[in-house]
Amino acid sequence: MPQRAMISLEERPRYRLLDGPTPIQRLARLERALGLAESSGIYVKRDDLMGLGGGGSKLRKLEFLAGDALEQGCDTFITTGARQSNHARLSAAAAAHAGLACELVLTDTVPREDEAYRHNGNVLLDQLFGATVHRQPGDVDALTVARRRAAELYAGGRRPYIVGAGGSSPIGCLGYAACACEIVRQEQELGLRFARIVVPNGSSGTHAGLAAGLKALGQDASRVTSFSVLAPVDRARETTVQLAGQALDLIDPDRPFTDGEIAVSGGQLGAGYGIPTAAMLDTVRLVARTEGLLLDPVYGGKAFAGLLDAMRSAAWAGDGPVLFVMTGGLPGLFAYEPTFRPEEPAA
């Protein structure tokens, strides 16, 4: 009997931003370069290939967030992030597509002052998509600033909709619950089952949504493994557990999580969010030179480095094929151009 591959999300407001399922591809050249056994295949789900705004995982969350905003009659989408936030860039693109004004509260969280980081990458695209950007120091509570700005807009007769960093609210997580269904259907089509589904963990919504979706399908949510790129591992896991539970409550409140179903690793964080590591640099170069694929330096590069470390050390040996979700973030490579020069060492 085929596995269940659908959960009911039809009652949730949704503004379509994706053209359809993103493909799954096998990285055969990378496998050969690593000397992996045939059974230890590495596959990628190309969420970087979405058409709108340069693509990336945040569009899955934004389908439900923009849908909720439009359902409430809002006219302005407000969100937060770091200066080079992928979520901010895609929020601006989604808002433009949906006919909403967009305001971004962006903090200087990452200690970089070079020209590329301050003006290239996502910063350039935020401007092109027409967002109003409010720059803030790194120690400012961006959500407080966003709420204050929303109050000003509301007083002027506008209808603002506020979203926190990464779009990782329970509603936003529904985007990756839907993605879990997509992956299960693709597994059935490919005739395989991924032993692990690997993602970066920033604001925790991607991991939480996938876990909630798998759980609602009656599957093993612990198949999802994430590598923290933002918070210390204990805090990242706590946030992921909380968000996954809240998202599952929106889908199937009678099916709670149990201990041990959320696996988060802190082994690739390095000195902190947005700060390059030698492993990230090596991984981005390796994947580019074996497969012609581009990982971003903040999220995907670090998480894929964790995947490679686990496979090289035989920690996942014999488990079966692994799926890595390429969450996008290509503009970040241009923002980090100096980092990829040989003369700039990584931490």
Short mmCIF file of C-alpha atoms in Angstrom, two decimals:
data_model
loop_
_atom_site.label_atom_id
_atom_site.label_comp_id
_atom_site.label_asym_id
_atom_site.label_seq_id
_atom_site.Cartn_x
_atom_site.Cartn_y
_atom_site.Cartn_z
CA MET A 1 0.00 0.00 0.00
CA PRO A 2 1.50 3.41 -0.94
CA GLN A 3 2.38 5.77 1.87
CA ARG A 4 0.13 8.70 2.61
CA ALA A 5 1.53 11.73 0.77
CA MET A 6 -1.02 14.49 1.40
CA ILE A 7 -2.19 16.62 4.29
CA SER A 8 -5.11 19.04 4.21
CA LEU A 9 -4.04 22.69 3.93
CA GLU A 10 -6.80 23.85 1.58
CA GLU A 11 -8.55 25.85 4.28
CA ARG A 12 -5.45 27.97 4.83
CA PRO A 13 -5.18 31.23 2.84
CA ARG A 14 -2.39 30.78 0.31
CA TYR A 15 -0.99 33.11 -2.34
CA ARG A 16 0.76 30.96 -4.95
CA LEU A 17 4.37 31.92 -5.61
CA LEU A 18 5.73 28.58 -6.85
CA ASP A 19 5.18 27.13 -10.32
CA GLY A 20 5.15 23.55 -9.07
CA PRO A 21 7.31 20.97 -7.28
CA THR A 22 11.05 21.62 -7.28
CA PRO A 23 13.17 18.80 -8.72
CA ILE A 24 15.30 16.26 -6.86
CA GLN A 25 18.70 15.53 -8.42
CA ARG A 26 21.46 13.07 -7.58
CA LEU A 27 25.03 14.37 -7.16
CA ALA A 28 26.85 11.45 -8.77
CA ARG A 29 30.10 13.30 -9.50
CA LEU A 30 30.33 14.49 -5.91
CA GLU A 31 29.68 10.95 -4.68
CA ARG A 32 32.54 9.65 -6.82
CA ALA A 33 34.85 12.42 -5.61
CA LEU A 34 34.08 11.38 -2.02
CA GLY A 35 34.43 7.67 -2.77
CA LEU A 36 30.96 6.87 -1.45
CA ALA A 37 29.24 3.53 -1.85
CA GLU A 38 26.36 3.30 -4.33
CA SER A 39 23.88 2.96 -1.45
CA SER A 40 25.05 6.21 0.17
CA GLY A 41 23.67 8.49 -2.48
CA ILE A 42 23.56 12.27 -2.07
CA TYR A 43 20.51 13.97 -3.55
CA VAL A 44 19.49 17.62 -3.54
CA LYS A 45 16.02 19.17 -3.63
CA ARG A 46 16.41 22.30 -5.70
CA ASP A 47 14.42 24.88 -3.77
CA ASP A 48 16.92 27.37 -5.16
CA LEU A 49 15.26 27.02 -8.58
CA MET A 50 12.01 28.82 -7.78
CA GLY A 51 11.38 31.55 -10.31
CA LEU A 52 10.31 34.56 -8.26
CA GLY A 53 12.80 36.99 -6.77
CA GLY A 54 15.89 34.89 -7.36
CA GLY A 55 14.40 31.78 -5.75
CA GLY A 56 14.81 30.19 -2.37
CA SER A 57 13.06 28.39 0.43
CA LYS A 58 11.42 31.44 1.97
CA LEU A 59 8.93 31.54 -0.89
CA ARG A 60 7.28 28.41 0.52
CA LYS A 61 6.65 30.22 3.79
CA LEU A 62 5.64 33.41 2.03
CA GLU A 63 2.84 31.64 0.13
CA PHE A 64 1.03 31.20 3.45
CA LEU A 65 2.16 34.48 5.02
CA ALA A 66 1.20 36.61 2.01
CA GLY A 67 -2.03 34.64 1.74
CA ASP A 68 -2.83 35.42 5.37
CA ALA A 69 -1.98 39.10 4.86
CA LEU A 70 -4.27 39.38 1.83
CA GLU A 71 -7.04 37.46 3.60
CA GLN A 72 -6.92 40.05 6.40
CA GLY A 73 -7.10 42.93 3.93
CA CYS A 74 -3.59 44.19 4.69
CA ASP A 75 -1.77 46.49 2.30
CA THR A 76 1.79 46.57 3.72
CA PHE A 77 4.07 43.64 4.48
CA ILE A 78 6.66 44.33 7.22
CA THR A 79 9.42 41.94 8.17
CA THR A 80 12.86 41.81 9.79
CA GLY A 81 16.27 40.28 9.22
CA ALA A 82 19.98 40.87 8.93
CA ARG A 83 21.35 43.23 6.28
CA GLN A 84 21.80 40.39 3.76
CA SER A 85 18.60 38.54 4.69
CA ASN A 86 17.31 36.17 2.00
CA HIS A 87 13.90 36.26 3.65
CA ALA A 88 13.80 40.05 3.39
CA ARG A 89 14.71 39.95 -0.30
CA LEU A 90 12.04 37.37 -1.10
CA SER A 91 9.48 39.18 1.06
CA ALA A 92 10.06 42.27 -1.07
CA ALA A 93 9.66 40.21 -4.25
CA ALA A 94 6.54 38.42 -3.01
CA ALA A 95 5.01 41.70 -1.86
CA ALA A 96 5.64 43.26 -5.26
CA HIS A 97 4.02 40.24 -6.94
CA ALA A 98 1.00 40.42 -4.61
CA GLY A 99 0.55 44.18 -4.90
CA LEU A 100 1.57 44.90 -1.31
CA ALA A 101 3.92 47.61 -0.08
CA CYS A 102 6.95 46.18 1.72
CA GLU A 103 9.01 47.58 4.58
CA LEU A 104 12.14 45.84 5.91
CA VAL A 105 13.78 46.39 9.29
CA LEU A 106 17.33 45.15 8.75
CA THR A 107 20.03 44.98 11.42
CA ASP A 108 23.80 44.96 11.09
CA THR A 109 24.04 41.59 12.82
CA VAL A 110 27.13 40.34 10.98
CA PRO A 111 30.39 42.21 11.71
CA ARG A 112 31.27 43.07 8.11
CA GLU A 113 31.93 46.52 6.74
CA ASP A 114 33.28 45.72 3.27
CA GLU A 115 31.63 47.30 0.23
CA ALA A 116 30.31 44.02 -1.19
CA TYR A 117 28.47 43.09 2.00
CA ARG A 118 27.01 46.52 2.59
CA HIS A 119 25.77 47.20 -0.94
CA ASN A 120 25.73 44.05 -3.12
CA GLY A 121 23.76 40.79 -2.99
CA ASN A 122 20.39 40.96 -1.31
CA VAL A 123 20.83 44.65 -0.45
CA LEU A 124 20.81 45.52 -4.14
CA LEU A 125 17.76 43.34 -4.78
CA ASP A 126 15.77 44.78 -1.84
CA GLN A 127 16.12 48.14 -3.57
CA LEU A 128 15.18 46.82 -7.00
CA PHE A 129 12.01 45.20 -5.61
CA GLY A 130 10.95 48.57 -4.20
CA ALA A 131 11.12 47.84 -0.47
CA THR A 132 11.44 50.61 2.08
CA VAL A 133 14.43 49.67 4.24
CA HIS A 134 14.97 50.76 7.83
CA ARG A 135 18.62 50.17 8.79
CA GLN A 136 19.31 49.40 12.45
CA PRO A 137 22.39 48.60 14.56
CA GLY A 138 23.04 44.95 15.31
CA ASP A 139 21.94 45.16 18.95
CA VAL A 140 18.49 46.60 18.20
CA ASP A 141 15.37 44.46 18.64
CA ALA A 142 14.16 44.57 15.03
CA LEU A 143 10.70 43.22 15.83
CA THR A 144 10.09 46.06 18.31
CA VAL A 145 11.07 48.56 15.60
CA ALA A 146 8.76 46.79 13.14
CA ARG A 147 5.84 46.97 15.56
CA ARG A 148 6.47 50.65 16.16
CA ARG A 149 6.54 51.28 12.42
CA ALA A 150 3.32 49.28 12.00
CA ALA A 151 1.62 51.45 14.61
CA GLU A 152 2.65 54.55 12.65
CA LEU A 153 1.27 53.11 9.44
CA TYR A 154 -1.95 52.02 11.13
CA ALA A 155 -2.44 55.51 12.55
CA GLY A 156 -2.13 56.84 9.02
CA GLY A 157 -4.88 54.56 7.73
CA ARG A 158 -2.75 51.70 6.42
CA ARG A 159 -3.20 47.98 7.18
CA PRO A 160 0.24 46.52 8.02
CA TYR A 161 1.06 42.82 8.44
CA ILE A 162 4.12 41.96 10.55
CA VAL A 163 6.29 38.88 10.09
CA GLY A 164 9.30 38.01 12.24
CA ALA A 165 12.74 36.98 11.03
CA GLY A 166 12.85 34.20 8.45
CA GLY A 167 9.07 34.04 8.16
CA SER A 168 9.25 31.33 10.80
CA SER A 169 5.86 31.67 12.42
CA PRO A 170 3.57 28.64 12.74
CA ILE A 171 1.72 29.86 9.63
CA GLY A 172 4.98 30.28 7.74
CA CYS A 173 6.06 26.76 8.71
CA LEU A 174 3.09 25.39 6.79
CA GLY A 175 5.10 26.03 3.63
CA TYR A 176 7.56 23.32 4.58
CA ALA A 177 4.84 21.03 5.89
CA ALA A 178 3.52 21.16 2.32
CA CYS A 179 7.07 20.52 1.10
CA ALA A 180 7.21 17.34 3.21
CA CYS A 181 4.25 16.04 1.21
CA GLU A 182 6.06 16.98 -1.99
CA ILE A 183 9.17 15.05 -0.93
CA VAL A 184 7.17 11.95 0.01
CA ARG A 185 5.42 11.97 -3.38
CA GLN A 186 8.79 12.30 -5.11
CA GLU A 187 10.19 9.43 -3.07
CA GLN A 188 7.34 7.28 -4.35
CA GLU A 189 8.03 8.36 -7.93
CA LEU A 190 11.78 7.68 -7.56
CA GLY A 191 11.25 4.38 -5.79
CA LEU A 192 13.45 5.21 -2.81
CA ARG A 193 13.29 6.48 0.74
CA PHE A 194 15.70 9.07 2.08
CA ALA A 195 17.28 8.03 5.35
CA ARG A 196 17.87 11.69 6.21
CA ILE A 197 16.55 15.02 4.98
CA VAL A 198 19.16 17.68 5.76
CA VAL A 199 18.55 21.43 6.06
CA PRO A 200 20.23 24.52 7.51
CA ASN A 201 18.65 25.85 10.71
CA GLY A 202 18.50 29.63 11.01
CA SER A 203 15.13 30.80 12.29
CA SER A 204 14.14 27.09 12.54
CA GLY A 205 11.05 27.23 10.34
CA THR A 206 12.29 24.95 7.56
CA HIS A 207 13.16 22.11 9.94
CA ALA A 208 10.00 22.68 12.00
CA GLY A 209 7.73 22.66 8.95
CA LEU A 210 9.26 19.53 7.45
CA ALA A 211 9.03 17.72 10.81
CA ALA A 212 5.40 18.77 11.26
CA GLY A 213 4.53 17.68 7.74
CA LEU A 214 6.17 14.27 8.09
CA LYS A 215 4.52 13.75 11.48
CA ALA A 216 1.11 14.63 10.06
CA LEU A 217 1.72 12.05 7.33
CA GLY A 218 2.40 9.43 9.99
CA GLN A 219 6.09 9.32 9.11
CA ASP A 220 9.28 9.54 11.13
CA ALA A 221 9.94 13.23 11.80
CA SER A 222 13.45 12.42 13.05
CA ARG A 223 14.45 11.82 9.43
CA VAL A 224 14.99 15.59 9.30
CA THR A 225 18.41 16.72 10.53
CA SER A 226 19.45 20.36 10.64
CA PHE A 227 22.68 22.23 11.24
CA SER A 228 22.37 25.45 13.20
CA VAL A 229 23.79 28.49 11.43
CA LEU A 230 22.36 31.14 13.76
CA ALA A 231 21.87 30.16 17.40
CA PRO A 232 23.71 27.92 19.87
CA VAL A 233 22.51 24.37 19.36
CA ASP A 234 20.41 24.11 22.55
CA ARG A 235 18.49 27.27 21.70
CA ALA A 236 18.10 26.25 18.05
CA ARG A 237 16.67 22.89 19.08
CA GLU A 238 14.31 24.48 21.62
CA THR A 239 13.00 26.91 19.00
CA THR A 240 12.58 24.14 16.45
CA VAL A 241 10.67 21.91 18.89
CA GLN A 242 8.34 24.78 19.79
CA LEU A 243 7.69 25.82 16.19
CA ALA A 244 7.21 22.25 15.00
CA GLY A 245 4.62 21.66 17.70
CA GLN A 246 2.78 24.88 16.87
CA ALA A 247 2.76 24.08 13.15
CA LEU A 248 1.53 20.54 13.80
CA ASP A 249 -1.29 21.97 15.93
CA LEU A 250 -2.50 23.82 12.82
CA ILE A 251 -2.53 20.58 10.80
CA ASP A 252 -3.21 17.67 13.15
CA PRO A 253 -3.48 18.68 16.82
CA ASP A 254 -4.17 15.09 17.90
CA ARG A 255 -0.70 13.88 16.82
CA PRO A 256 1.91 15.41 19.19
CA PHE A 257 5.69 15.13 18.91
CA THR A 258 7.67 12.85 21.20
CA ASP A 259 11.14 13.37 22.65
CA GLY A 260 13.98 12.75 20.25
CA GLU A 261 12.11 13.59 17.05
CA ILE A 262 13.94 16.89 16.50
CA ALA A 263 17.66 16.51 15.71
CA VAL A 264 19.77 19.68 15.47
CA SER A 265 23.56 19.82 15.25
CA GLY A 266 25.70 22.79 16.28
CA GLY A 267 28.91 21.50 14.73
CA GLN A 268 29.04 23.90 11.76
CA LEU A 269 28.08 27.22 13.36
CA GLY A 270 31.67 28.38 13.80
CA ALA A 271 32.10 31.84 15.32
CA GLY A 272 28.49 32.79 14.64
CA TYR A 273 25.83 33.73 12.13
CA GLY A 274 27.17 34.90 8.80
CA ILE A 275 30.79 34.40 9.81
CA PRO A 276 32.59 32.17 7.30
CA THR A 277 34.31 28.92 8.26
CA ALA A 278 37.03 27.01 6.45
CA ALA A 279 34.67 24.03 6.10
CA MET A 280 32.02 26.21 4.45
CA LEU A 281 34.51 27.64 1.95
CA ASP A 282 35.85 24.20 1.06
CA THR A 283 32.33 22.82 0.66
CA VAL A 284 31.06 25.64 -1.55
CA ARG A 285 34.10 25.21 -3.81
CA LEU A 286 33.82 21.40 -3.88
CA VAL A 287 30.13 21.36 -4.84
CA ALA A 288 30.67 24.08 -7.45
CA ARG A 289 33.63 22.26 -9.03
CA THR A 290 32.12 18.77 -9.04
CA GLU A 291 28.48 19.53 -9.81
CA GLY A 292 28.30 23.13 -11.04
CA LEU A 293 25.91 23.96 -8.20
CA LEU A 294 26.09 27.02 -5.99
CA LEU A 295 25.58 26.92 -2.23
CA ASP A 296 25.19 30.14 -0.27
CA PRO A 297 27.85 31.03 2.35
CA VAL A 298 25.51 31.63 5.32
CA TYR A 299 23.06 28.72 5.28
CA GLY A 300 23.56 26.01 2.69
CA GLY A 301 27.35 26.08 2.67
CA LYS A 302 27.60 25.40 6.40
CA ALA A 303 24.83 22.80 6.47
CA PHE A 304 26.23 20.92 3.49
CA ALA A 305 29.63 20.96 5.20
CA GLY A 306 27.95 19.19 8.09
CA LEU A 307 26.45 16.60 5.74
CA LEU A 308 29.85 15.92 4.16
CA ASP A 309 31.55 15.64 7.54
CA ALA A 310 28.97 13.08 8.69
CA MET A 311 29.36 11.03 5.53
CA ARG A 312 33.16 11.18 5.50
CA SER A 313 33.34 10.13 9.15
CA ALA A 314 30.97 7.22 8.51
CA ALA A 315 28.56 8.62 11.13
CA TRP A 316 25.75 8.02 8.63
CA ALA A 317 27.30 4.97 6.99
CA GLY A 318 24.78 2.35 5.95
CA ASP A 319 21.80 4.61 6.63
CA GLY A 320 20.89 4.94 2.97
CA PRO A 321 20.50 7.89 0.58
CA VAL A 322 20.49 11.44 1.94
CA LEU A 323 18.49 14.40 0.65
CA PHE A 324 19.81 17.94 1.10
CA VAL A 325 17.34 20.79 0.65
CA MET A 326 19.09 23.56 -1.27
CA THR A 327 17.37 26.55 0.28
CA GLY A 328 18.82 29.14 -2.09
CA GLY A 329 20.56 32.35 -1.10
CA LEU A 330 22.67 32.74 -4.26
CA PRO A 331 22.88 36.57 -3.91
CA GLY A 332 24.84 36.01 -0.70
CA LEU A 333 27.80 34.75 -2.72
CA PHE A 334 28.18 38.19 -4.28
CA ALA A 335 27.88 39.87 -0.89
CA TYR A 336 30.68 37.62 0.39
CA GLU A 337 32.96 38.04 -2.62
CA PRO A 338 36.01 39.11 -0.55
CA THR A 339 35.68 35.94 1.56
CA PHE A 340 36.36 33.75 -1.45
CA ARG A 341 39.61 35.51 -2.28
CA PRO A 342 42.60 33.37 -1.26
CA GLU A 343 44.07 36.15 0.88
CA GLU A 344 41.14 36.32 3.36
CA PRO A 345 41.38 33.44 5.88
CA ALA A 346 38.22 32.02 7.44
CA ALA A 347 37.68 31.49 11.15
#
